[in-house]
Short mmCIF file of C-alpha atoms in Angstrom, two decimals:
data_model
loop_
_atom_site.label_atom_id
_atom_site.label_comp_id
_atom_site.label_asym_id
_atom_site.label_seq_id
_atom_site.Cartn_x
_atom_site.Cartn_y
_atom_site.Cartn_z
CA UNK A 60 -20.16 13.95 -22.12
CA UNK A 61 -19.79 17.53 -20.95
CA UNK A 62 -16.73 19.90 -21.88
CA UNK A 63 -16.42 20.24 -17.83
CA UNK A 64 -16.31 16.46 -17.50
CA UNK A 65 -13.48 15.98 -19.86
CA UNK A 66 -11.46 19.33 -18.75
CA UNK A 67 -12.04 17.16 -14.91
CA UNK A 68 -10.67 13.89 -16.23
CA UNK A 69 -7.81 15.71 -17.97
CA UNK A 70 -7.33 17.54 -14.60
CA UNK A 71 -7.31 14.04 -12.82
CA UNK A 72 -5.24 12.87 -15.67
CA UNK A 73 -2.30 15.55 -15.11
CA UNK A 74 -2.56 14.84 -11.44
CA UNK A 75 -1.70 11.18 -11.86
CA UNK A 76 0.71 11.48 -14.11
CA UNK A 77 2.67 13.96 -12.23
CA UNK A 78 2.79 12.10 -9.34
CA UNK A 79 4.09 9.18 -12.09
CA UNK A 80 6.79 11.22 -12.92
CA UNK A 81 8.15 12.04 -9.59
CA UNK A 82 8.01 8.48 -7.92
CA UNK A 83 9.86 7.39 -11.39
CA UNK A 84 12.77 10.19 -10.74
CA UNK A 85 13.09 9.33 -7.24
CA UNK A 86 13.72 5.27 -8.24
CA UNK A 87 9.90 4.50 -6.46
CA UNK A 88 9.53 1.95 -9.44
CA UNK A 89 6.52 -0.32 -8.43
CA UNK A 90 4.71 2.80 -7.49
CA UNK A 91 4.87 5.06 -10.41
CA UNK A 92 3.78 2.10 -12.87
CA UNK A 93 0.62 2.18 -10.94
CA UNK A 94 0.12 5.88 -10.96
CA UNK A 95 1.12 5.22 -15.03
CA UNK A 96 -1.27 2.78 -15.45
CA UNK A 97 -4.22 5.02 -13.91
CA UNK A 98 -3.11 8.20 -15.68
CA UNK A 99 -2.85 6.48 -19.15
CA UNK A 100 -6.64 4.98 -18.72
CA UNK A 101 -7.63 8.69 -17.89
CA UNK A 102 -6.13 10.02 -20.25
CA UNK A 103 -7.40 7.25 -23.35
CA UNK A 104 -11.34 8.39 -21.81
CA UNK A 105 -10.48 11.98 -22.44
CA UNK A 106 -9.56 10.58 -25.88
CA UNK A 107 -12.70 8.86 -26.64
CA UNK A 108 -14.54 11.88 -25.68
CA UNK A 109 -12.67 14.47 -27.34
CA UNK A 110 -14.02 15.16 -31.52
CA UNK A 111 -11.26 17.55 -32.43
CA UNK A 112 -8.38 16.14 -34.52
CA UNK A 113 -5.50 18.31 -33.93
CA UNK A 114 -6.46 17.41 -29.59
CA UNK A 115 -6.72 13.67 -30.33
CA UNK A 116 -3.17 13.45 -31.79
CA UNK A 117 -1.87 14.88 -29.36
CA UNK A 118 -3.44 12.87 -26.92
CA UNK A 119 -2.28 9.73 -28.58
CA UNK A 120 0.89 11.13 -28.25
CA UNK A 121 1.10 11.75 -25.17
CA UNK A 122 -0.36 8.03 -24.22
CA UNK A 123 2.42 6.44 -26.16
CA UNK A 124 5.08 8.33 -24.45
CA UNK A 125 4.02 7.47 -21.19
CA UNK A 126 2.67 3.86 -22.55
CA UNK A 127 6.77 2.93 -23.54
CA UNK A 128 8.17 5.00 -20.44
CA UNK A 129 5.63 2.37 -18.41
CA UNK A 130 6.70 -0.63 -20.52
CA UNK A 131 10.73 0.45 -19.58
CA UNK A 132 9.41 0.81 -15.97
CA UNK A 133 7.61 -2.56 -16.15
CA UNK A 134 10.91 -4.59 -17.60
CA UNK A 135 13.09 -3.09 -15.25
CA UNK A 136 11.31 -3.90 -12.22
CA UNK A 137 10.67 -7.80 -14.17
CA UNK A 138 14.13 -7.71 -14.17
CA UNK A 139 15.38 -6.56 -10.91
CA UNK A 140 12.60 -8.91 -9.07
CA UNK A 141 14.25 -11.87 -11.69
CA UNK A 142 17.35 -11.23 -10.45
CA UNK A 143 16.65 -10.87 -6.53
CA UNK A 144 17.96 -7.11 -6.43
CA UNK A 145 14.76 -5.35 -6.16
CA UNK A 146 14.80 -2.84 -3.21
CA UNK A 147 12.97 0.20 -3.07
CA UNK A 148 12.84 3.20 0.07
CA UNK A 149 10.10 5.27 1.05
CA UNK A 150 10.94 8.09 3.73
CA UNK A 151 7.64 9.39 5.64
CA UNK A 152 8.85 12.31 7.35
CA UNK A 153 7.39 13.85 10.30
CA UNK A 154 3.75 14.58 10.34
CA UNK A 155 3.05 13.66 6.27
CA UNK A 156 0.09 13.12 5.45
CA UNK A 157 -1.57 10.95 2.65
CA UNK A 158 -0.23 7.46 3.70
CA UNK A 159 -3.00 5.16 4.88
CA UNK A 160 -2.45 1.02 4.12
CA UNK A 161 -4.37 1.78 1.32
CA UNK A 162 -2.19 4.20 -1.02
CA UNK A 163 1.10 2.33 0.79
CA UNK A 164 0.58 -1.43 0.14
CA UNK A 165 -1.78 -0.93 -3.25
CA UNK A 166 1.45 -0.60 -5.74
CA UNK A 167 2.27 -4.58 -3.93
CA UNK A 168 -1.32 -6.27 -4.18
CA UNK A 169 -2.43 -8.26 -7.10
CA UNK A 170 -4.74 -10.45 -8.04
CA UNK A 171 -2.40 -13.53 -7.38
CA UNK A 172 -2.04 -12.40 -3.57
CA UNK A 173 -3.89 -14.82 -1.37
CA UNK A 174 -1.76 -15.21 2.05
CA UNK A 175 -0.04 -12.49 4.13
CA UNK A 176 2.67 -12.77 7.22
CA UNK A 177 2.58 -10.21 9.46
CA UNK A 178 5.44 -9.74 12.64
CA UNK A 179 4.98 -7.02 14.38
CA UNK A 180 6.15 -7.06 18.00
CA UNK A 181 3.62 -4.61 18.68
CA UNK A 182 -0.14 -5.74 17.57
CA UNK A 183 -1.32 -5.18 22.15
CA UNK A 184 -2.48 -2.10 22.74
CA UNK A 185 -5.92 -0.72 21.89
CA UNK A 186 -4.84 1.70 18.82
CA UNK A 187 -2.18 -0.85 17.62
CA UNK A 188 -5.33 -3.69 17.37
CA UNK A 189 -7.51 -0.85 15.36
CA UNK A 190 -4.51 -0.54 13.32
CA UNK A 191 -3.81 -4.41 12.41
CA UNK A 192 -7.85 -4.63 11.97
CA UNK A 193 -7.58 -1.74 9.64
CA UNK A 194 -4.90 -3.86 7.76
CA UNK A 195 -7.02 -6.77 7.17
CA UNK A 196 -10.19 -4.49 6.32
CA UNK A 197 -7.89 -2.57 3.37
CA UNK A 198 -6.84 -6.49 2.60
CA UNK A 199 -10.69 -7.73 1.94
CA UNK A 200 -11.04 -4.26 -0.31
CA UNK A 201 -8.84 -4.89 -2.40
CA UNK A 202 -8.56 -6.60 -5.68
CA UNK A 203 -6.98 -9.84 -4.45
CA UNK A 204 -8.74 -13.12 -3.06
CA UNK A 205 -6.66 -13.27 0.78
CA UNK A 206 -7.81 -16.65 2.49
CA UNK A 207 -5.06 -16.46 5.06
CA UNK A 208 -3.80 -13.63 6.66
CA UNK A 209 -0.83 -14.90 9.56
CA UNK A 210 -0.07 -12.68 12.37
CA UNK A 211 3.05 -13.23 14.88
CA UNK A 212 3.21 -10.91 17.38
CA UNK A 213 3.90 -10.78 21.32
CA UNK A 214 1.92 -10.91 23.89
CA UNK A 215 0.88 -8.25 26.33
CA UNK A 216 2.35 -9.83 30.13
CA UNK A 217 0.20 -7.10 31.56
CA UNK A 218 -3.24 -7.53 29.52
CA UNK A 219 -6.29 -8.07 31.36
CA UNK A 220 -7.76 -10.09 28.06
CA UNK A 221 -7.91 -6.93 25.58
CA UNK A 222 -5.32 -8.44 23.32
CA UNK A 223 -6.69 -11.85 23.27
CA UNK A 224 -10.42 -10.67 23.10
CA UNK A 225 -9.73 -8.39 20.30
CA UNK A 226 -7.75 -10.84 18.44
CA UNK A 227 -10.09 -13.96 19.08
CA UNK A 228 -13.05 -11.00 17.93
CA UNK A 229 -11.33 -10.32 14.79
CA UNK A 230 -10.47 -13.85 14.35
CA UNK A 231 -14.24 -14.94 14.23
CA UNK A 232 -15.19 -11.71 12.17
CA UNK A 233 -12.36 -12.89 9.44
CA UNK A 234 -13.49 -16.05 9.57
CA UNK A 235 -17.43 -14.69 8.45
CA UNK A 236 -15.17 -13.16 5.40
CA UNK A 237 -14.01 -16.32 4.48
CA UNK A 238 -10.30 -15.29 5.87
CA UNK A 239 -8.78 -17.51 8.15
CA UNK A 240 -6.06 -15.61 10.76
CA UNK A 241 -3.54 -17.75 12.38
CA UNK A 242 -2.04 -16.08 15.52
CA UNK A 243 1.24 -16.85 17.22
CA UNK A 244 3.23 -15.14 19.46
CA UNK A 245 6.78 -14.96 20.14
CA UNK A 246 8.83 -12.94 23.60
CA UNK A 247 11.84 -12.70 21.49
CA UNK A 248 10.20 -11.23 18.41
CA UNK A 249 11.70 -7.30 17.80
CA UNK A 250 11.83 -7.16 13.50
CA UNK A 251 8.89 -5.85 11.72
CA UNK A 252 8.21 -7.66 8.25
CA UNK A 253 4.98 -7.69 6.00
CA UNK A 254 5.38 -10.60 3.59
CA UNK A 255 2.76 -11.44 0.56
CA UNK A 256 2.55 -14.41 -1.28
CA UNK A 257 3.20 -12.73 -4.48
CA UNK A 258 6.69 -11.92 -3.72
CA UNK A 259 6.75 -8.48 -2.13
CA UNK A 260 8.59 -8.17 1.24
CA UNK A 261 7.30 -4.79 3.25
CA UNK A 262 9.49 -3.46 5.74
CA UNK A 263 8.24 -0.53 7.89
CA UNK A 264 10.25 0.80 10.44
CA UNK A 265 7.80 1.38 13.06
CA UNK A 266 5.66 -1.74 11.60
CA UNK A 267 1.89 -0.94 11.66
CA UNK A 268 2.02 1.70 14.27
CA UNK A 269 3.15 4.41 11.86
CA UNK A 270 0.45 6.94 12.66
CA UNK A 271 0.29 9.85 15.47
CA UNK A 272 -2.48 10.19 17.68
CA UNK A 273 -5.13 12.47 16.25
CA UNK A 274 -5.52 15.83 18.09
CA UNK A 275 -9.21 14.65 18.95
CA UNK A 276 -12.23 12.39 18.52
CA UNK A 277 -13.45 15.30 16.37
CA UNK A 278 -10.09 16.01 14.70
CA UNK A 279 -9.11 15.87 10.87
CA UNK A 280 -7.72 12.29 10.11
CA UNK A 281 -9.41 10.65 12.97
CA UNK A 282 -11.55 8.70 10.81
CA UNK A 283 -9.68 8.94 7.56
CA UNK A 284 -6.25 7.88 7.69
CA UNK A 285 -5.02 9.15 4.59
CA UNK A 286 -5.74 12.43 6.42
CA UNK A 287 -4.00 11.39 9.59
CA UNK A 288 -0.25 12.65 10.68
CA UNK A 289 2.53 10.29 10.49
CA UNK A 290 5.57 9.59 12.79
CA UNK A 291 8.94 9.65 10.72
CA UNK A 292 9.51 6.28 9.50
CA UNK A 293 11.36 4.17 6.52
CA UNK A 294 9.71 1.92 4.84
CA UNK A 295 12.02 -0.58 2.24
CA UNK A 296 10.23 -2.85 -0.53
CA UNK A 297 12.04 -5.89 -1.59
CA UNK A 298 10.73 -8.64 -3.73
CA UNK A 299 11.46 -12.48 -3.69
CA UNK A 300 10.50 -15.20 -5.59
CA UNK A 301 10.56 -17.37 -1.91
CA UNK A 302 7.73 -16.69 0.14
CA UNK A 303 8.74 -17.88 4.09
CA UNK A 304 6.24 -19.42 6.23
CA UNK A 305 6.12 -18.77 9.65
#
């Protein structure tokens, strides 16, 4: 391995585990013992790679510092999810960037996830269907075995069969995945509630539809969402050990 490869993983390393460090200070538990957990495996490759003694120890002693702050992290957040209390905030503020479903909803899926509840009032118009089928595309990526994905939503008075055909569409397409979707909708529905199997309650304040309308077909973030403006919105984490059904 090259000098320049293991100055970039340190790099990458430091990253990380900055990022760690601020999600821990502002209370964003779940989060930073995933950014913990990625630094600490960069950081044990730059180990193996490095031959110097005087580097390795310190190395090792930086992995075991931020090894026991994660395992403090870890029982806390065992602890507050044992005793019902866990609640965490996120505050996206007004045009942030670097928030796609991906880097939002990874700290919450595990392997044991395999059925999701979606309400959102708002799953009718055109970029609000891209956005739920952009939700279930980042759900079949990710390291977790969905088979049932639920979706309660209402129903557009005024559609001229876009909502349905979309929805029936990404029905079928789920369907080739192995995913079954179950749709439902509701005129009284107004709350806006992701719920996962494994516990994790996500509420987002805007729901799905947390993103502002690219400048252009050509523009920055139209394709890559992690690159795409946001509206200001809150997002609170809780965890139960009762999943609801629908």
């Amino acid at each position: 391995m090259t000098q320049n490869h293991v100055t970039g993983m340190e790099a990458s390393a430091v990253s990380v585990l900055k990022r760690a460090v601020e999600l821990d200070q502002s209370g964003r538990f779940q989060e930073s013992l995933v950014c913990y957990q990625e630094g600490i495996q960069l950081l044990m490759d730059v180990l193996k790679a490095v031959k110097d003694d005087s580097k390795r120890g310190h190395y090792r002693e930086k992995i075991k510092g931020y090894m026991d702050r994660a395992e403090q992290i870890k029982a806390h957040v065992n602890q507050m999810k044992e005793d019902g209390k866990y609640h965490e905030q996120i505050r996206i503020s007004e045009d942030a960037t670097g928030y796609s479903y991906e880097v939002l909803f990874k700290p919450y899926i595990s392997s044991a996830l395999t059925e999701v509840w979606v309400e959102d009032p708002y799953i009718r118009h055109t970029h609000q269907l891209y956005n739920f089928l952009r939700f279930c595309e980042m759900l079949l990526k990710a390291p977790c075995k969905v088979k049932t994905i639920h979706l309660l939503t209402s129903q557009d008075e005024a559609d001229s069969g876009q909502q349905s055909g979309a929805l029936a569409e990404l029905k079928e397409s789920l369907g080739a995945h192995g995913v079954t979707l179950d749709l439902q909708f509701s005129s009284t529905i107004h709350d806006r509630e992701i719920r996962f199997d494994n516990g994790w309650i996500i509420k987002i304040g805007r729901g799905l539809d947390y993103f502002k309308r690219p400048k252009g077909r050509f523009s920055i973030g139209y394709c890559d969402y992690d690159l795409r403006q946001c509206q200001e919105t809150t997002v609170d984490i809780f965890h139960t050990k009762h999943t609801k059904t629908l």
